[in-house]
Amino acid sequence: YQAKRGRRGTTVYDPGTDQHTVGQLAMVTDLRRALENDEFVLHYQPKVSLADLKVTSVEALVRWQHPTRGLLPPGEFLPVLERSGLMQPLTRWVLREAVQQAASWRRAGMPLQVAVNISPRSLLEDDLPARVLAVLRGAELPASLLQLEVTETAVMTNPERAAFVLTQLQARGVEVAIDDFGAGYTSLALLRILPITALKIDSSLVSQMLDHAADEAVTQAVIDLAHRLGFSVTAEGVETDALLDRLAALNCDQAQGYVVSAPLPPAAFEGWLTDWRARTSSTAGRSGTPP
Ligand code: C2E
Ligand code: MG
Ligand code: MG
Ligand code: MG
């Protein structure tokens, strides 16, 4: 299949060629097999509280351990999955896997909220709330330890339906976050009607903040607006300490990004967490900042 470099250097599927039909069909066959053979894996990326650098939750990010092509990032296969109607089985797998992982960490004395990305299609499925609750029950995980991340685009497809589905989930204690906020066309009106508890500001807005006053102004305004609406705010794609400090100064609640940790396989994440806790518990403030 044809791929090209997309925004932020991710590989995106390019539907603009003729060969794509054949290539895509092959990939769909490949993906079906992958689902049957359990070829997907989840990596986990922490979100840290900017006030005390404590790890508040982890986001589950899917990768495809392809038998010949190696570990593939979601940008390489999610668009094909979403279009070919195979997203539903993947979403089910990711939910089960992430919830079981969170339950197992909790049993090991490491209670962490896990965040799962829900695709636009999966968000519109009738049985999503029932499925999510069944998975939580099966793993004996409290609903508050699960967060669902949905993009503004997903919600905009059908705002009423999305609000209905998310309200059911939130009523049972599942947290809902808007992902990639500020990356697309946002309707501020949407923020009034959606039952959300958190907002993730897209890295495209945050990453240029130190060099572009306008980006910082918008970020500041988004943080203030979110707080007025009672949401917590996470900044995505934070790569430097300088940015981490600036976000803390703007009262942003949490940050996620390579400066803290890249997404890691479960065992590596556990090791990282132990190190991180040892490093950050000795100082009251952020590393490099005097207490
Ligand atoms: P997202 O949910 O906005 O996830 C953040 C993406 O930014 C992840 O890419 C993450 O690895 C990357 N990232 C994290 N920190 C940094 C940083 O400091 N700098 C930069 N440049 N990038 C950073 P990834 O894992 O390739 O995932 C891409 C997108 O694929 C996700 O964006 C999400 O929309 C989607 N996705 C991932 N896993 C799943 C899944 O299980 N289900 C669904 N439906 N979508 C998923
Ligand atoms: Mg996300
Ligand atoms: Mg995001
Ligand atoms: Mg994003």
PDB file of C-alpha atoms and ligand atoms in Angstrom, residues 8 10 42 45 59-63 73-75 78 87 90-91 94 116-119 149 151 179-180 200 202 236-239 256-259 261 263, ligand 1:
ATOM      1  CA  ARG A   8       4.152  15.302  12.734  1.00  0.00           C
ATOM      2  CA  THR A  10       3.588   9.890  11.119  1.00  0.00           C
ATOM      3  CA  LEU A  42      -0.294  -2.208  23.824  1.00  0.00           C
ATOM      4  CA  GLN A  45       2.555   6.245  28.168  1.00  0.00           C
ATOM      5  CA  GLU A  59      -2.612   5.899  28.006  1.00  0.00           C
ATOM      6  CA  ALA A  60      -2.768   2.609  26.144  1.00  0.00           C
ATOM      7  CA  LEU A  61      -1.467   2.957  22.576  1.00  0.00           C
ATOM      8  CA  VAL A  62      -1.796   0.077  20.154  1.00  0.00           C
ATOM      9  CA  ARG A  63       0.998  -1.279  17.943  1.00  0.00           C
ATOM     10  CA  PRO A  73       2.628   2.393  14.716  1.00  0.00           C
ATOM     11  CA  PRO A  74      -1.134   2.933  14.634  1.00  0.00           C
ATOM     12  CA  GLY A  75      -0.874   5.531  11.853  1.00  0.00           C
ATOM     13  CA  LEU A  78      -5.747   2.259  11.974  1.00  0.00           C
ATOM     14  CA  MET A  87     -12.191  -1.419  14.122  1.00  0.00           C
ATOM     15  CA  LEU A  90      -9.722  -4.172  17.647  1.00  0.00           C
ATOM     16  CA  THR A  91     -11.489  -1.782  20.037  1.00  0.00           C
ATOM     17  CA  VAL A  94      -7.757  -3.029  23.283  1.00  0.00           C
ATOM     18  CA  VAL A 116      -8.178   3.907  25.992  1.00  0.00           C
ATOM     19  CA  ASN A 117      -8.616   5.668  22.655  1.00  0.00           C
ATOM     20  CA  ILE A 118     -12.034   5.130  21.106  1.00  0.00           C
ATOM     21  CA  SER A 119     -12.304   5.544  17.327  1.00  0.00           C
ATOM     22  CA  GLU A 149     -10.322   9.318  24.999  1.00  0.00           C
ATOM     23  CA  THR A 151     -11.498  13.063  19.531  1.00  0.00           C
ATOM     24  CA  ASP A 179      -8.417  14.047  22.799  1.00  0.00           C
ATOM     25  CA  ASP A 180      -6.457  16.240  20.362  1.00  0.00           C
ATOM     26  CA  LYS A 200      -6.215  16.920  26.176  1.00  0.00           C
ATOM     27  CA  ASP A 202      -3.164  18.654  21.016  1.00  0.00           C
ATOM     28  CA  GLU A 236       0.112  16.256  24.834  1.00  0.00           C
ATOM     29  CA  GLY A 237       3.462  15.824  23.126  1.00  0.00           C
ATOM     30  CA  VAL A 238       5.618  17.707  25.645  1.00  0.00           C
ATOM     31  CA  GLU A 239       9.251  17.191  24.659  1.00  0.00           C
ATOM     32  CA  GLN A 256       2.333  13.727  28.617  1.00  0.00           C
ATOM     33  CA  GLY A 257       5.251  13.435  26.224  1.00  0.00           C
ATOM     34  CA  TYR A 258       8.738  12.217  25.510  1.00  0.00           C
ATOM     35  CA  VAL A 259      10.239  14.505  28.183  1.00  0.00           C
ATOM     36  CA  SER A 261       8.470   8.996  28.841  1.00  0.00           C
ATOM     37  CA  PRO A 263       5.028   4.852  25.304  1.00  0.00           C
TER      38      PRO A 263
HETATM   39  P1  C2E B   1      -3.166  10.179  20.436  1.00  0.00           P
HETATM   40  O1  C2E B   1      -4.210   9.452  21.195  1.00  0.00           O
HETATM   41  O2  C2E B   1      -3.285  11.655  20.372  1.00  0.00           O
HETATM   42  O3  C2E B   1      -1.781   9.719  21.069  1.00  0.00           O
HETATM   43  C1  C2E B   1      -0.642  10.527  21.145  1.00  0.00           C
HETATM   44  C2  C2E B   1       0.392  10.152  20.101  1.00  0.00           C
HETATM   45  O4  C2E B   1       1.526  11.020  20.226  1.00  0.00           O
HETATM   46  C3  C2E B   1       0.955   8.745  20.231  1.00  0.00           C
HETATM   47  O5  C2E B   1       1.302   8.302  18.924  1.00  0.00           O
HETATM   48  C4  C2E B   1       2.219   8.976  21.039  1.00  0.00           C
HETATM   49  O6  C2E B   1       3.184   7.965  20.882  1.00  0.00           O
HETATM   50  C5  C2E B   1       2.696  10.268  20.449  1.00  0.00           C
HETATM   51  N1  C2E B   1       3.527  11.026  21.386  1.00  0.00           N
HETATM   52  C6  C2E B   1       3.541  10.968  22.727  1.00  0.00           C
HETATM   53  N2  C2E B   1       4.418  11.846  23.242  1.00  0.00           N
HETATM   54  C7  C2E B   1       4.974  12.486  22.214  1.00  0.00           C
HETATM   55  C8  C2E B   1       5.972  13.537  22.109  1.00  0.00           C
HETATM   56  O7  C2E B   1       6.499  14.049  23.089  1.00  0.00           O
HETATM   57  N3  C2E B   1       6.284  13.943  20.848  1.00  0.00           N
HETATM   58  C9  C2E B   1       5.700  13.420  19.747  1.00  0.00           C
HETATM   59  N4  C2E B   1       6.071  13.886  18.551  1.00  0.00           N
HETATM   60  N5  C2E B   1       4.760  12.441  19.807  1.00  0.00           N
HETATM   61  C10 C2E B   1       4.406  11.988  21.023  1.00  0.00           C
HETATM   62  P2  C2E B   1       0.901   6.844  18.401  1.00  0.00           P
HETATM   63  O8  C2E B   1       1.111   5.841  19.487  1.00  0.00           O
HETATM   64  O9  C2E B   1       1.588   6.650  17.103  1.00  0.00           O
HETATM   65  O10 C2E B   1      -0.655   6.967  18.187  1.00  0.00           O
HETATM   66  C11 C2E B   1      -1.193   7.826  17.215  1.00  0.00           C
HETATM   67  C12 C2E B   1      -2.694   7.919  17.307  1.00  0.00           C
HETATM   68  O11 C2E B   1      -3.297   6.653  16.996  1.00  0.00           O
HETATM   69  C13 C2E B   1      -3.201   8.253  18.698  1.00  0.00           C
HETATM   70  O12 C2E B   1      -3.104   9.644  18.923  1.00  0.00           O
HETATM   71  C14 C2E B   1      -4.622   7.747  18.624  1.00  0.00           C
HETATM   72  O13 C2E B   1      -5.459   8.686  17.992  1.00  0.00           O
HETATM   73  C15 C2E B   1      -4.488   6.537  17.723  1.00  0.00           C
HETATM   74  N6  C2E B   1      -4.465   5.327  18.545  1.00  0.00           N
HETATM   75  C16 C2E B   1      -3.439   4.769  19.215  1.00  0.00           C
HETATM   76  N7  C2E B   1      -3.830   3.636  19.851  1.00  0.00           N
HETATM   77  C17 C2E B   1      -5.148   3.473  19.589  1.00  0.00           C
HETATM   78  C18 C2E B   1      -6.139   2.512  19.957  1.00  0.00           C
HETATM   79  O14 C2E B   1      -5.890   1.539  20.713  1.00  0.00           O
HETATM   80  N8  C2E B   1      -7.401   2.672  19.452  1.00  0.00           N
HETATM   81  C19 C2E B   1      -7.717   3.749  18.658  1.00  0.00           C
HETATM   82  N9  C2E B   1      -8.975   3.843  18.197  1.00  0.00           N
HETATM   83  N10 C2E B   1      -6.819   4.685  18.303  1.00  0.00           N
HETATM   84  C20 C2E B   1      -5.557   4.562  18.762  1.00  0.00           C
END
